[in-house]
């Protein structure tokens, strides 16, 4: 469960701990073949994990971590650890199970019961040298398989070496000049702190500092400061006796309330006053699809699953608001929700067994939507359940007006052309069905080929099957993975592709990167389809 293990040990406790190695395992090439497949890693004891490849992701207590060579994790007993590898990238993960004991005051005797608390090592670290990581990975795994007493000692030495490297990582990070400048920004974001002053702290030129800062933290310096200010504003707005919006704007470093409101709405999609009102309610989005249904009502869920690759949009924008990350274990979620006490829960019937639905209803009023219903009814039902019927009606009215306007703009360009969506992935090439393509077919009036009516979501196809459909236009998405790129290049060289009407008439519309093209059912919600509608003009008005 997502809770702090207490009491945690401080870094100074390292000298008073002793370790006992229990088991060593190696995971190679473990991939998730289905979206429903889950690979949980047991943590009955302390667990150290070392990655030796660019592949897979770990979800630890609801937090996502991307695996790279040298990625190092130290987990406490009882932490929820899940391994995901949907992209089928190469995977090498070393699992070292061990126990830790505390040295008593006489410094010669250890306690008889292994510690169950978090140890004084960072949860996530990195072995900065890939060759060192690879050497330790190979030495420990081969020595454990050898089984000789000397080999077992080498394994224990390897465990200590890795624990030491995790502490090295923490100590080195603290000393980095770039981190020092970031901390200065964290302390003084409400003032008019300049990039030049931060660059001086880091001992770098302005240009070099700005480049490194963005590489390290994923955002530019001023964007980072804006996020800090908005996070502070959100916190102040959520206080029981909060100041007026004008006072909060001044407190976080802005001089203009209108400028702040514009920034705030751009980041959250919600005006500050509405945000302040709606976020007083704690709404849990139990299933991933529910996030976009609730968000369309200008309410950000306070509990939701955020570890999927397709939820990165929500994770990047709403990490502050989602206080309770949910997982894929019913027990974990039930415990997290009982502790956090939501005001309401929204889920999907087909994703939650009936007995679990009953348990959730004992926590808070709960609505479970049928996956067979369409996204408009989903939104209306959620609006009624949360007593936000007007917000749902207004959202649908805005969407329909925007779709109608776009349909009129596109009509002179596309006429009555038929259209298919073709998604090329690493494992297959697929076309979208009528429900996946609802924006194109139902809202924008594109002609749907008869073959599309036969299925809802996606259907795997080969090049000759595209010839049978022979649509006037093709919206083409090729995933960025090397395997998908190779599959796409092979397709484009076939005679079947070259003979397609859309290819000969140059009516191929290439998409930008978007998770919905790989798995459209993951984005079947009001908010996601609204964003999709906004992206459509770029495909046809170039």
Short mmCIF file of C-alpha atoms in Angstrom, two decimals:
data_model
loop_
_atom_site.label_atom_id
_atom_site.label_comp_id
_atom_site.label_asym_id
_atom_site.label_seq_id
_atom_site.Cartn_x
_atom_site.Cartn_y
_atom_site.Cartn_z
CA UNK A 1 0.00 0.00 0.00
CA UNK A 2 1.07 3.54 -0.57
CA UNK A 3 2.15 4.56 2.87
CA UNK A 4 5.35 5.63 4.54
CA UNK A 5 7.05 2.85 6.44
CA UNK A 6 7.67 4.19 9.90
CA UNK A 7 9.87 4.64 11.73
CA UNK A 8 12.34 4.97 8.82
CA UNK A 9 16.04 4.75 9.62
CA UNK A 10 18.30 7.74 9.09
CA UNK A 11 21.49 7.55 6.93
CA UNK A 12 23.63 7.56 10.11
CA UNK A 13 22.11 4.17 11.04
CA UNK A 14 24.07 2.41 8.27
CA UNK A 15 26.93 1.61 10.62
CA UNK A 16 24.58 -0.21 13.03
CA UNK A 17 23.06 -2.60 10.48
CA UNK A 18 24.02 -6.12 9.50
CA UNK A 19 22.69 -7.98 6.45
CA UNK A 20 21.79 -11.57 5.63
CA UNK A 21 21.44 -12.66 2.00
CA UNK A 22 18.38 -14.85 1.35
CA UNK A 23 17.99 -15.37 -2.39
CA UNK A 24 19.14 -14.11 -5.79
CA UNK A 25 16.99 -14.29 -8.91
CA UNK A 26 17.35 -13.02 -12.47
CA UNK A 27 14.45 -11.94 -14.71
CA UNK A 28 15.15 -11.81 -18.43
CA UNK A 29 12.76 -10.94 -21.23
CA UNK A 30 9.59 -11.05 -19.09
CA UNK A 31 7.03 -9.23 -21.24
CA UNK A 32 3.34 -8.49 -20.74
CA UNK A 33 1.49 -10.04 -23.66
CA UNK A 34 -1.93 -8.67 -22.63
CA UNK A 35 -3.04 -5.40 -21.06
CA UNK A 36 -4.69 -7.41 -18.25
CA UNK A 37 -1.51 -9.31 -17.38
CA UNK A 38 0.21 -8.21 -14.17
CA UNK A 39 3.68 -9.20 -12.92
CA UNK A 40 3.94 -8.48 -9.20
CA UNK A 41 7.24 -9.03 -7.39
CA UNK A 42 7.05 -10.31 -3.82
CA UNK A 43 8.62 -8.22 -1.06
CA UNK A 44 8.36 -10.47 1.98
CA UNK A 45 11.85 -9.30 2.95
CA UNK A 46 13.97 -6.34 1.92
CA UNK A 47 14.63 -6.42 -1.82
CA UNK A 48 17.34 -4.83 -3.96
CA UNK A 49 16.70 -4.66 -7.71
CA UNK A 50 19.37 -3.88 -10.32
CA UNK A 51 18.57 -3.35 -14.02
CA UNK A 52 21.09 -4.22 -16.69
CA UNK A 53 19.14 -3.18 -19.81
CA UNK A 54 16.93 -0.50 -21.37
CA UNK A 55 13.66 -2.32 -20.91
CA UNK A 56 10.57 -2.44 -18.72
CA UNK A 57 9.25 -0.30 -15.92
CA UNK A 58 8.77 -0.78 -12.20
CA UNK A 59 5.74 0.50 -10.33
CA UNK A 60 6.56 0.82 -6.63
CA UNK A 61 3.60 1.73 -4.40
CA UNK A 62 1.85 3.31 -7.39
CA UNK A 63 4.90 5.31 -8.59
CA UNK A 64 6.31 4.62 -12.05
CA UNK A 65 10.08 4.12 -12.59
CA UNK A 66 11.65 3.57 -16.03
CA UNK A 67 14.39 0.92 -16.08
CA UNK A 68 17.80 1.68 -17.55
CA UNK A 69 21.21 -0.01 -17.20
CA UNK A 70 22.34 0.66 -13.62
CA UNK A 71 18.89 1.55 -12.26
CA UNK A 72 18.97 0.49 -8.61
CA UNK A 73 16.08 0.15 -6.16
CA UNK A 74 15.92 -0.79 -2.48
CA UNK A 75 12.45 -1.84 -1.30
CA UNK A 76 11.17 -2.56 2.19
CA UNK A 77 9.01 -5.57 3.15
CA UNK A 78 5.39 -5.10 2.17
CA UNK A 79 5.95 -2.54 -0.58
CA UNK A 80 3.89 -3.20 -3.71
CA UNK A 81 6.24 -3.78 -6.65
CA UNK A 82 5.01 -4.45 -10.19
CA UNK A 83 7.07 -5.09 -13.32
CA UNK A 84 5.63 -4.00 -16.67
CA UNK A 85 7.11 -4.57 -20.12
CA UNK A 86 4.32 -4.03 -22.65
CA UNK A 87 6.77 -2.73 -25.28
CA UNK A 88 8.66 -6.06 -25.18
CA UNK A 89 12.02 -4.34 -24.84
CA UNK A 90 15.07 -6.34 -23.72
CA UNK A 91 14.86 -6.88 -19.96
CA UNK A 92 17.48 -7.93 -17.42
CA UNK A 93 16.61 -7.48 -13.77
CA UNK A 94 18.55 -8.82 -10.79
CA UNK A 95 16.53 -9.44 -7.60
CA UNK A 96 18.44 -9.77 -4.33
CA UNK A 97 16.34 -10.70 -1.29
CA UNK A 98 17.92 -9.97 2.07
CA UNK A 99 17.24 -9.25 5.72
CA UNK A 100 18.65 -6.43 7.81
CA UNK A 101 19.34 -6.61 11.54
CA UNK A 102 20.14 -3.83 13.97
CA UNK A 103 23.37 -3.93 15.97
CA UNK A 104 22.68 -3.46 19.68
CA UNK A 105 24.43 -0.93 21.90
CA UNK A 106 27.28 -3.31 22.79
CA UNK A 107 28.16 -3.25 19.03
CA UNK A 108 28.70 -7.04 18.99
CA UNK A 109 25.17 -8.45 19.21
CA UNK A 110 22.47 -8.15 16.57
CA UNK A 111 18.74 -8.27 17.19
CA UNK A 112 17.08 -11.62 16.52
CA UNK A 113 14.18 -10.18 14.50
CA UNK A 114 14.86 -8.74 11.02
CA UNK A 115 13.91 -5.09 10.52
CA UNK A 116 10.66 -4.39 8.65
CA UNK A 117 11.15 -0.64 8.16
CA UNK A 118 12.60 1.27 5.22
CA UNK A 119 16.40 1.19 5.30
CA UNK A 120 18.53 4.37 5.01
CA UNK A 121 19.07 3.95 1.27
CA UNK A 122 17.32 5.88 -1.48
CA UNK A 123 14.36 4.00 -2.97
CA UNK A 124 15.74 4.75 -6.44
CA UNK A 125 19.40 5.24 -7.32
CA UNK A 126 21.70 4.65 -10.28
CA UNK A 127 25.04 2.97 -10.79
CA UNK A 128 26.59 5.68 -12.91
CA UNK A 129 28.98 3.31 -14.69
CA UNK A 130 27.14 0.87 -16.97
CA UNK A 131 30.19 -1.40 -17.03
CA UNK A 132 30.25 -1.53 -13.21
CA UNK A 133 26.54 -2.36 -13.15
CA UNK A 134 27.02 -5.07 -15.77
CA UNK A 135 30.00 -6.57 -13.92
CA UNK A 136 28.14 -6.72 -10.59
CA UNK A 137 25.03 -8.09 -12.30
CA UNK A 138 27.00 -10.93 -13.89
CA UNK A 139 29.23 -11.65 -10.91
CA UNK A 140 26.38 -11.91 -8.38
CA UNK A 141 24.05 -13.98 -10.59
CA UNK A 142 26.76 -16.45 -11.65
CA UNK A 143 28.18 -16.77 -8.12
CA UNK A 144 24.77 -17.54 -6.66
CA UNK A 145 24.20 -20.27 -9.24
CA UNK A 146 27.62 -21.73 -8.42
CA UNK A 147 26.56 -22.43 -4.85
CA UNK A 148 30.08 -22.83 -3.42
CA UNK A 149 30.73 -21.20 -0.01
CA UNK A 150 33.25 -18.81 -1.54
CA UNK A 151 30.71 -17.85 -4.21
CA UNK A 152 28.07 -17.12 -1.59
CA UNK A 153 30.51 -14.77 0.17
CA UNK A 154 31.06 -13.00 -3.15
CA UNK A 155 27.29 -12.56 -3.44
CA UNK A 156 27.13 -10.99 0.01
CA UNK A 157 30.02 -8.72 -0.92
CA UNK A 158 28.12 -7.77 -4.08
CA UNK A 159 25.05 -6.90 -2.04
CA UNK A 160 27.13 -4.62 0.21
CA UNK A 161 28.76 -3.05 -2.84
CA UNK A 162 25.38 -2.24 -4.39
CA UNK A 163 24.04 -0.82 -1.13
CA UNK A 164 27.17 1.32 -0.92
CA UNK A 165 26.68 2.52 -4.50
CA UNK A 166 23.10 3.53 -3.69
CA UNK A 167 24.42 5.69 -0.84
CA UNK A 168 27.12 7.06 -3.15
CA UNK A 169 24.41 8.10 -5.55
CA UNK A 170 22.53 9.98 -2.84
CA UNK A 171 25.68 11.72 -1.64
CA UNK A 172 26.80 12.66 -5.15
CA UNK A 173 23.38 14.04 -6.02
CA UNK A 174 23.41 16.26 -2.98
CA UNK A 175 26.73 17.72 -4.13
CA UNK A 176 25.73 18.44 -7.70
CA UNK A 177 25.82 22.11 -8.50
CA UNK A 178 22.75 21.79 -10.69
CA UNK A 179 20.79 20.41 -7.79
CA UNK A 180 21.92 23.30 -5.63
CA UNK A 181 20.55 25.79 -8.14
CA UNK A 182 17.27 23.92 -8.31
CA UNK A 183 16.97 24.01 -4.55
CA UNK A 184 17.58 27.75 -4.65
CA UNK A 185 14.71 28.03 -7.10
CA UNK A 186 12.52 25.86 -4.85
CA UNK A 187 13.20 28.24 -1.95
CA UNK A 188 12.74 31.53 -3.81
CA UNK A 189 10.28 30.80 -6.63
CA UNK A 190 7.91 33.51 -5.37
CA UNK A 191 10.59 36.18 -5.85
CA UNK A 192 11.99 37.57 -9.09
CA UNK A 193 14.91 35.14 -9.08
CA UNK A 194 16.77 35.22 -12.42
CA UNK A 195 18.25 32.53 -14.64
CA UNK A 196 21.61 34.33 -14.46
CA UNK A 197 21.71 34.09 -10.66
CA UNK A 198 20.86 30.38 -10.76
CA UNK A 199 23.47 29.74 -13.43
CA UNK A 200 26.05 31.46 -11.23
CA UNK A 201 25.24 29.10 -8.33
CA UNK A 202 25.77 26.15 -10.68
CA UNK A 203 28.99 27.64 -12.03
CA UNK A 204 27.71 27.42 -15.60
CA UNK A 205 27.05 29.82 -18.43
CA UNK A 206 23.44 30.91 -18.88
CA UNK A 207 22.99 28.85 -22.05
CA UNK A 208 24.68 25.72 -20.67
CA UNK A 209 22.71 25.94 -17.43
CA UNK A 210 19.37 26.28 -19.23
CA UNK A 211 20.14 23.31 -21.46
CA UNK A 212 21.31 21.06 -18.63
CA UNK A 213 18.41 22.09 -16.38
CA UNK A 214 15.85 21.09 -18.99
CA UNK A 215 17.66 17.82 -19.70
CA UNK A 216 17.80 16.96 -16.02
CA UNK A 217 14.34 18.05 -14.86
CA UNK A 218 12.31 17.80 -18.06
CA UNK A 219 11.23 21.45 -17.99
CA UNK A 220 12.82 24.82 -18.64
CA UNK A 221 13.82 26.98 -15.66
CA UNK A 222 10.89 29.39 -15.96
CA UNK A 223 8.45 26.57 -16.65
CA UNK A 224 9.72 24.85 -13.51
CA UNK A 225 9.21 28.06 -11.53
CA UNK A 226 5.68 28.40 -12.93
CA UNK A 227 4.87 24.86 -11.79
CA UNK A 228 6.17 25.65 -8.29
CA UNK A 229 4.07 28.80 -8.10
CA UNK A 230 0.95 27.04 -9.33
CA UNK A 231 1.47 24.16 -6.91
CA UNK A 232 1.80 26.66 -4.05
CA UNK A 233 -1.34 28.42 -5.24
CA UNK A 234 -3.25 25.13 -5.34
CA UNK A 235 -2.16 24.33 -1.82
CA UNK A 236 -3.25 27.75 -0.57
CA UNK A 237 -6.56 27.51 -2.41
CA UNK A 238 -7.26 24.19 -0.70
CA UNK A 239 -6.78 25.49 2.83
CA UNK A 240 -9.95 25.70 4.98
CA UNK A 241 -9.73 29.47 5.50
CA UNK A 242 -7.93 30.38 2.30
CA UNK A 243 -7.13 33.97 1.37
CA UNK A 244 -8.82 35.63 -1.58
CA UNK A 245 -7.60 34.71 -5.06
CA UNK A 246 -6.04 38.14 -5.46
CA UNK A 247 -4.00 37.70 -2.27
CA UNK A 248 -2.91 34.19 -3.28
CA UNK A 249 -1.76 35.45 -6.67
CA UNK A 250 0.46 38.03 -4.97
CA UNK A 251 1.76 35.53 -2.38
CA UNK A 252 3.01 33.08 -5.02
CA UNK A 253 4.84 35.75 -7.01
CA UNK A 254 2.46 37.19 -9.62
CA UNK A 255 1.31 40.77 -9.97
CA UNK A 256 -1.63 40.24 -12.34
CA UNK A 257 -4.64 38.14 -11.39
CA UNK A 258 -5.74 37.81 -15.02
CA UNK A 259 -2.28 36.59 -16.08
CA UNK A 260 -2.30 34.04 -13.25
CA UNK A 261 -5.79 32.84 -14.20
CA UNK A 262 -4.67 32.36 -17.80
CA UNK A 263 -1.63 30.33 -16.73
CA UNK A 264 -3.67 28.29 -14.27
CA UNK A 265 -6.34 27.38 -16.80
CA UNK A 266 -3.71 26.50 -19.40
CA UNK A 267 -2.08 24.06 -16.99
CA UNK A 268 -5.19 22.47 -15.43
CA UNK A 269 -7.90 23.20 -18.00
CA UNK A 270 -9.98 24.68 -15.18
CA UNK A 271 -10.50 28.30 -14.08
CA UNK A 272 -9.11 28.99 -10.56
CA UNK A 273 -12.50 29.74 -8.98
CA UNK A 274 -14.07 26.53 -10.33
CA UNK A 275 -10.97 24.54 -9.32
CA UNK A 276 -11.18 25.91 -5.78
CA UNK A 277 -14.84 24.91 -5.53
CA UNK A 278 -14.70 21.48 -7.18
CA UNK A 279 -11.49 20.22 -5.55
CA UNK A 280 -13.16 20.36 -2.15
CA UNK A 281 -14.77 17.04 -3.10
CA UNK A 282 -12.58 13.93 -3.11
CA UNK A 283 -13.56 11.86 -6.14
CA UNK A 284 -11.82 8.55 -6.86
CA UNK A 285 -11.38 7.36 -10.47
CA UNK A 286 -11.07 3.64 -9.80
CA UNK A 287 -10.37 2.63 -13.41
CA UNK A 288 -8.02 4.40 -15.82
CA UNK A 289 -10.85 5.37 -18.19
CA UNK A 290 -12.71 7.21 -15.42
CA UNK A 291 -10.08 9.97 -15.18
CA UNK A 292 -11.16 11.56 -18.47
CA UNK A 293 -14.84 11.26 -17.58
CA UNK A 294 -14.41 13.11 -14.28
CA UNK A 295 -11.96 15.66 -15.68
CA UNK A 296 -14.48 16.77 -18.31
CA UNK A 297 -16.66 17.92 -15.38
CA UNK A 298 -13.81 20.26 -14.32
CA UNK A 299 -12.96 18.06 -11.35
CA UNK A 300 -9.57 16.40 -10.99
CA UNK A 301 -9.71 12.97 -9.28
CA UNK A 302 -7.84 12.80 -6.01
CA UNK A 303 -7.36 9.02 -6.38
CA UNK A 304 -6.60 7.26 -9.68
CA UNK A 305 -4.29 4.72 -11.33
CA UNK A 306 -1.40 6.75 -12.79
CA UNK A 307 1.24 4.17 -13.70
CA UNK A 308 0.09 3.17 -17.21
CA UNK A 309 2.09 4.44 -20.18
CA UNK A 310 -1.09 5.91 -21.66
CA UNK A 311 -1.81 7.98 -18.54
CA UNK A 312 1.36 10.07 -18.92
CA UNK A 313 -0.74 13.07 -20.00
CA UNK A 314 -2.67 12.97 -16.72
CA UNK A 315 0.41 12.07 -14.68
CA UNK A 316 2.39 15.03 -16.03
CA UNK A 317 -0.42 17.55 -15.51
CA UNK A 318 -2.20 16.35 -12.38
CA UNK A 319 0.36 14.59 -10.22
CA UNK A 320 -0.21 17.16 -7.45
CA UNK A 321 -3.97 16.61 -7.33
CA UNK A 322 -3.83 12.80 -7.37
CA UNK A 323 -2.95 12.26 -3.72
CA UNK A 324 -3.74 8.55 -3.75
CA UNK A 325 -2.24 6.51 -6.64
CA UNK A 326 -4.24 3.35 -7.22
CA UNK A 327 -2.85 0.08 -8.54
CA UNK A 328 -4.11 -3.18 -10.07
CA UNK A 329 -4.61 -5.07 -6.83
CA UNK A 330 -8.07 -4.93 -5.31
CA UNK A 331 -6.78 -5.28 -1.75
CA UNK A 332 -4.27 -2.48 -2.21
CA UNK A 333 -6.89 -0.14 -3.65
CA UNK A 334 -9.50 -0.95 -1.02
CA UNK A 335 -7.03 -0.25 1.78
CA UNK A 336 -5.85 3.00 0.16
CA UNK A 337 -9.42 4.24 -0.29
CA UNK A 338 -10.51 3.27 3.21
CA UNK A 339 -7.60 5.26 4.58
CA UNK A 340 -8.19 8.33 2.38
CA UNK A 341 -12.03 8.34 2.65
CA UNK A 342 -13.21 9.64 -0.76
CA UNK A 343 -16.59 11.32 -1.16
CA UNK A 344 -17.44 9.21 -4.23
CA UNK A 345 -15.97 6.42 -6.38
CA UNK A 346 -16.43 5.95 -10.14
CA UNK A 347 -15.42 2.71 -11.84
CA UNK A 348 -16.16 0.35 -14.75
CA UNK A 349 -18.38 -2.70 -14.15
CA UNK A 350 -16.30 -5.01 -16.32
CA UNK A 351 -13.04 -4.02 -14.56
CA UNK A 352 -14.20 -4.70 -10.99
CA UNK A 353 -15.74 -8.00 -9.78
CA UNK A 354 -19.16 -7.72 -8.12
CA UNK A 355 -17.81 -8.63 -4.66
CA UNK A 356 -15.19 -5.88 -4.92
CA UNK A 357 -17.85 -3.38 -5.99
CA UNK A 358 -19.79 -4.21 -2.84
CA UNK A 359 -16.70 -3.63 -0.69
CA UNK A 360 -16.08 -0.27 -2.35
CA UNK A 361 -19.66 0.81 -1.69
CA UNK A 362 -18.94 0.45 2.02
CA UNK A 363 -16.22 3.09 1.62
CA UNK A 364 -18.22 5.72 -0.30
CA UNK A 365 -21.13 6.07 -2.75
CA UNK A 366 -19.99 4.32 -5.94
CA UNK A 367 -21.02 4.38 -9.59
CA UNK A 368 -19.95 1.56 -11.92
CA UNK A 369 -20.44 2.26 -15.61
CA UNK A 370 -20.92 -0.37 -18.30
CA UNK A 371 -18.05 -0.54 -20.78
CA UNK A 372 -20.60 -1.38 -23.48
CA UNK A 373 -22.18 2.08 -23.15
CA UNK A 374 -20.88 4.97 -25.26
CA UNK A 375 -18.71 7.82 -23.97
CA UNK A 376 -21.51 10.40 -24.05
CA UNK A 377 -23.71 8.31 -21.77
CA UNK A 378 -20.69 7.71 -19.56
CA UNK A 379 -20.23 11.47 -19.12
CA UNK A 380 -23.93 12.10 -18.50
CA UNK A 381 -24.10 9.30 -15.94
CA UNK A 382 -21.04 10.58 -14.07
CA UNK A 383 -22.47 14.10 -14.18
CA UNK A 384 -25.76 12.92 -12.65
CA UNK A 385 -23.97 10.83 -10.03
CA UNK A 386 -21.73 13.72 -8.94
CA UNK A 387 -24.62 16.23 -9.14
CA UNK A 388 -22.89 18.05 -12.00
CA UNK A 389 -25.53 17.49 -14.70
CA UNK A 390 -25.18 21.04 -16.01
CA UNK A 391 -21.42 20.70 -16.38
CA UNK A 392 -21.88 17.52 -18.42
CA UNK A 393 -24.52 19.13 -20.64
CA UNK A 394 -22.33 22.21 -21.20
CA UNK A 395 -19.28 20.10 -22.04
CA UNK A 396 -21.22 18.06 -24.62
CA UNK A 397 -22.71 21.25 -26.10
CA UNK A 398 -19.23 22.80 -26.52
CA UNK A 399 -17.92 19.57 -28.04
CA UNK A 400 -20.81 19.31 -30.52
CA UNK A 401 -20.44 22.94 -31.58
CA UNK A 402 -16.70 22.48 -32.11
CA UNK A 403 -17.27 19.24 -34.06
CA UNK A 404 -19.94 20.88 -36.21
CA UNK A 405 -17.67 23.82 -37.00
CA UNK A 406 -14.76 21.52 -37.86
CA UNK A 407 -17.01 19.34 -40.04
CA UNK A 408 -17.95 22.41 -42.07
CA UNK A 409 -14.28 23.42 -42.44
CA UNK A 410 -13.23 19.96 -43.56
CA UNK A 411 -16.13 19.27 -45.92
CA UNK A 412 -14.62 21.20 -48.88
CA UNK A 413 -11.36 19.28 -48.35
CA UNK A 414 -12.56 15.71 -47.79
CA UNK A 415 -16.05 15.72 -49.28
CA UNK A 416 -17.58 12.24 -48.97
CA UNK A 417 -14.27 10.42 -48.88
CA UNK A 418 -14.12 7.16 -46.99
CA UNK A 419 -11.45 6.91 -44.30
CA UNK A 420 -9.67 4.32 -42.19
CA UNK A 421 -7.20 4.67 -39.33
CA UNK A 422 -4.17 2.39 -39.74
CA UNK A 423 -1.90 1.87 -36.71
CA UNK A 424 1.45 0.13 -37.24
CA UNK A 425 2.94 -1.27 -34.04
CA UNK A 426 5.83 -3.51 -33.09
CA UNK A 427 3.68 -6.66 -32.99
CA UNK A 428 0.94 -6.00 -35.51
CA UNK A 429 -0.67 -3.69 -38.04
CA UNK A 430 -4.28 -2.86 -37.20
CA UNK A 431 -7.19 -0.75 -38.41
CA UNK A 432 -9.67 1.00 -36.13
CA UNK A 433 -13.26 -0.13 -35.73
CA UNK A 434 -16.37 2.05 -35.64
CA UNK A 435 -16.22 2.80 -31.89
CA UNK A 436 -12.49 3.57 -31.90
CA UNK A 437 -13.07 5.96 -34.82
CA UNK A 438 -16.19 7.57 -33.40
CA UNK A 439 -14.79 11.10 -33.73
CA UNK A 440 -14.15 10.63 -37.46
CA UNK A 441 -17.30 8.70 -38.32
CA UNK A 442 -19.97 9.92 -35.89
CA UNK A 443 -18.87 13.49 -35.17
CA UNK A 444 -17.04 14.67 -38.29
CA UNK A 445 -19.07 12.78 -40.90
CA UNK A 446 -16.32 10.81 -42.65
CA UNK A 447 -17.65 7.89 -44.68
CA UNK A 448 -17.11 4.59 -42.88
CA UNK A 449 -16.12 1.64 -45.08
CA UNK A 450 -18.45 -1.35 -44.62
CA UNK A 451 -15.60 -3.50 -43.30
CA UNK A 452 -15.22 -1.12 -40.32
CA UNK A 453 -18.81 -1.61 -39.13
CA UNK A 454 -18.10 -5.22 -38.20
CA UNK A 455 -15.94 -4.50 -35.13
CA UNK A 456 -15.62 -1.90 -32.37
CA UNK A 457 -11.96 -1.37 -31.58
CA UNK A 458 -9.11 -2.73 -33.66
CA UNK A 459 -8.54 -5.55 -36.13
CA UNK A 460 -5.18 -6.93 -37.18
CA UNK A 461 -4.69 -6.70 -40.97
CA UNK A 462 -2.17 -7.46 -43.69
CA UNK A 463 -1.38 -5.35 -46.76
CA UNK A 464 -3.71 -7.29 -49.09
CA UNK A 465 -6.67 -6.70 -46.75
CA UNK A 466 -6.10 -2.94 -47.10
CA UNK A 467 -6.53 -3.44 -50.84
CA UNK A 468 -9.96 -4.98 -50.25
CA UNK A 469 -11.08 -1.97 -48.19
CA UNK A 470 -9.31 0.56 -50.46
CA UNK A 471 -10.42 3.67 -48.54
CA UNK A 472 -10.09 7.12 -50.09
CA UNK A 473 -8.03 8.36 -47.15
CA UNK A 474 -5.79 6.73 -44.54
CA UNK A 475 -4.87 8.26 -41.20
CA UNK A 476 -1.52 6.56 -40.59
CA UNK A 477 0.21 6.10 -37.24
CA UNK A 478 3.55 4.29 -36.99
CA UNK A 479 4.83 3.70 -33.48
CA UNK A 480 8.31 5.04 -32.66
CA UNK A 481 9.78 1.65 -31.71
CA UNK A 482 12.41 0.20 -34.11
CA UNK A 483 10.26 -2.90 -34.74
CA UNK A 484 7.24 -0.77 -35.70
CA UNK A 485 9.34 1.48 -37.92
CA UNK A 486 10.73 -1.59 -39.70
CA UNK A 487 7.22 -3.04 -40.11
CA UNK A 488 6.03 0.28 -41.58
CA UNK A 489 8.95 0.50 -44.02
CA UNK A 490 8.27 -3.06 -45.21
CA UNK A 491 4.61 -2.19 -45.77
CA UNK A 492 5.45 0.90 -47.82
CA UNK A 493 7.57 -1.19 -50.20
CA UNK A 494 4.80 -3.67 -51.02
CA UNK A 495 2.89 -3.53 -54.31
CA UNK A 496 -0.37 -3.80 -52.38
CA UNK A 497 0.41 -0.53 -50.55
CA UNK A 498 1.51 1.30 -53.69
CA UNK A 499 -1.74 0.37 -55.46
CA UNK A 500 -4.01 1.76 -52.72
CA UNK A 501 -6.24 4.62 -53.85
CA UNK A 502 -5.18 6.77 -50.89
CA UNK A 503 -1.50 6.25 -51.68
CA UNK A 504 -1.84 7.00 -55.41
CA UNK A 505 -3.89 10.16 -54.66
CA UNK A 506 -1.51 11.26 -51.87
CA UNK A 507 -4.21 11.17 -49.22
CA UNK A 508 -2.15 9.62 -46.44
CA UNK A 509 -2.38 11.67 -43.24
CA UNK A 510 0.46 10.93 -40.83
CA UNK A 511 -0.15 11.47 -37.12
CA UNK A 512 2.06 12.79 -34.38
CA UNK A 513 2.90 10.56 -31.42
CA UNK A 514 -0.20 9.67 -29.40
CA UNK A 515 -1.01 6.73 -27.16
CA UNK A 516 -4.60 6.53 -28.39
CA UNK A 517 -3.52 5.20 -31.79
CA UNK A 518 -1.94 2.15 -30.17
CA UNK A 519 -4.89 1.35 -27.90
CA UNK A 520 -7.91 3.62 -28.60
CA UNK A 521 -10.02 2.02 -25.86
CA UNK A 522 -7.60 3.53 -23.34
CA UNK A 523 -8.71 7.00 -24.47
CA UNK A 524 -12.46 6.39 -24.75
CA UNK A 525 -13.58 9.22 -22.49
CA UNK A 526 -14.91 12.74 -22.91
CA UNK A 527 -11.69 14.56 -22.05
CA UNK A 528 -9.50 12.34 -24.24
CA UNK A 529 -11.86 12.54 -27.24
CA UNK A 530 -12.07 16.30 -26.79
CA UNK A 531 -8.28 16.50 -27.05
CA UNK A 532 -8.38 14.15 -30.04
CA UNK A 533 -10.90 16.40 -31.80
CA UNK A 534 -8.54 19.35 -31.30
CA UNK A 535 -5.73 17.45 -33.05
CA UNK A 536 -7.75 16.50 -36.15
CA UNK A 537 -7.35 19.81 -38.08
CA UNK A 538 -3.57 19.33 -38.24
CA UNK A 539 -4.09 16.09 -40.18
CA UNK A 540 -6.12 17.63 -42.99
CA UNK A 541 -5.35 21.36 -43.10
CA UNK A 542 -1.63 21.20 -43.88
#
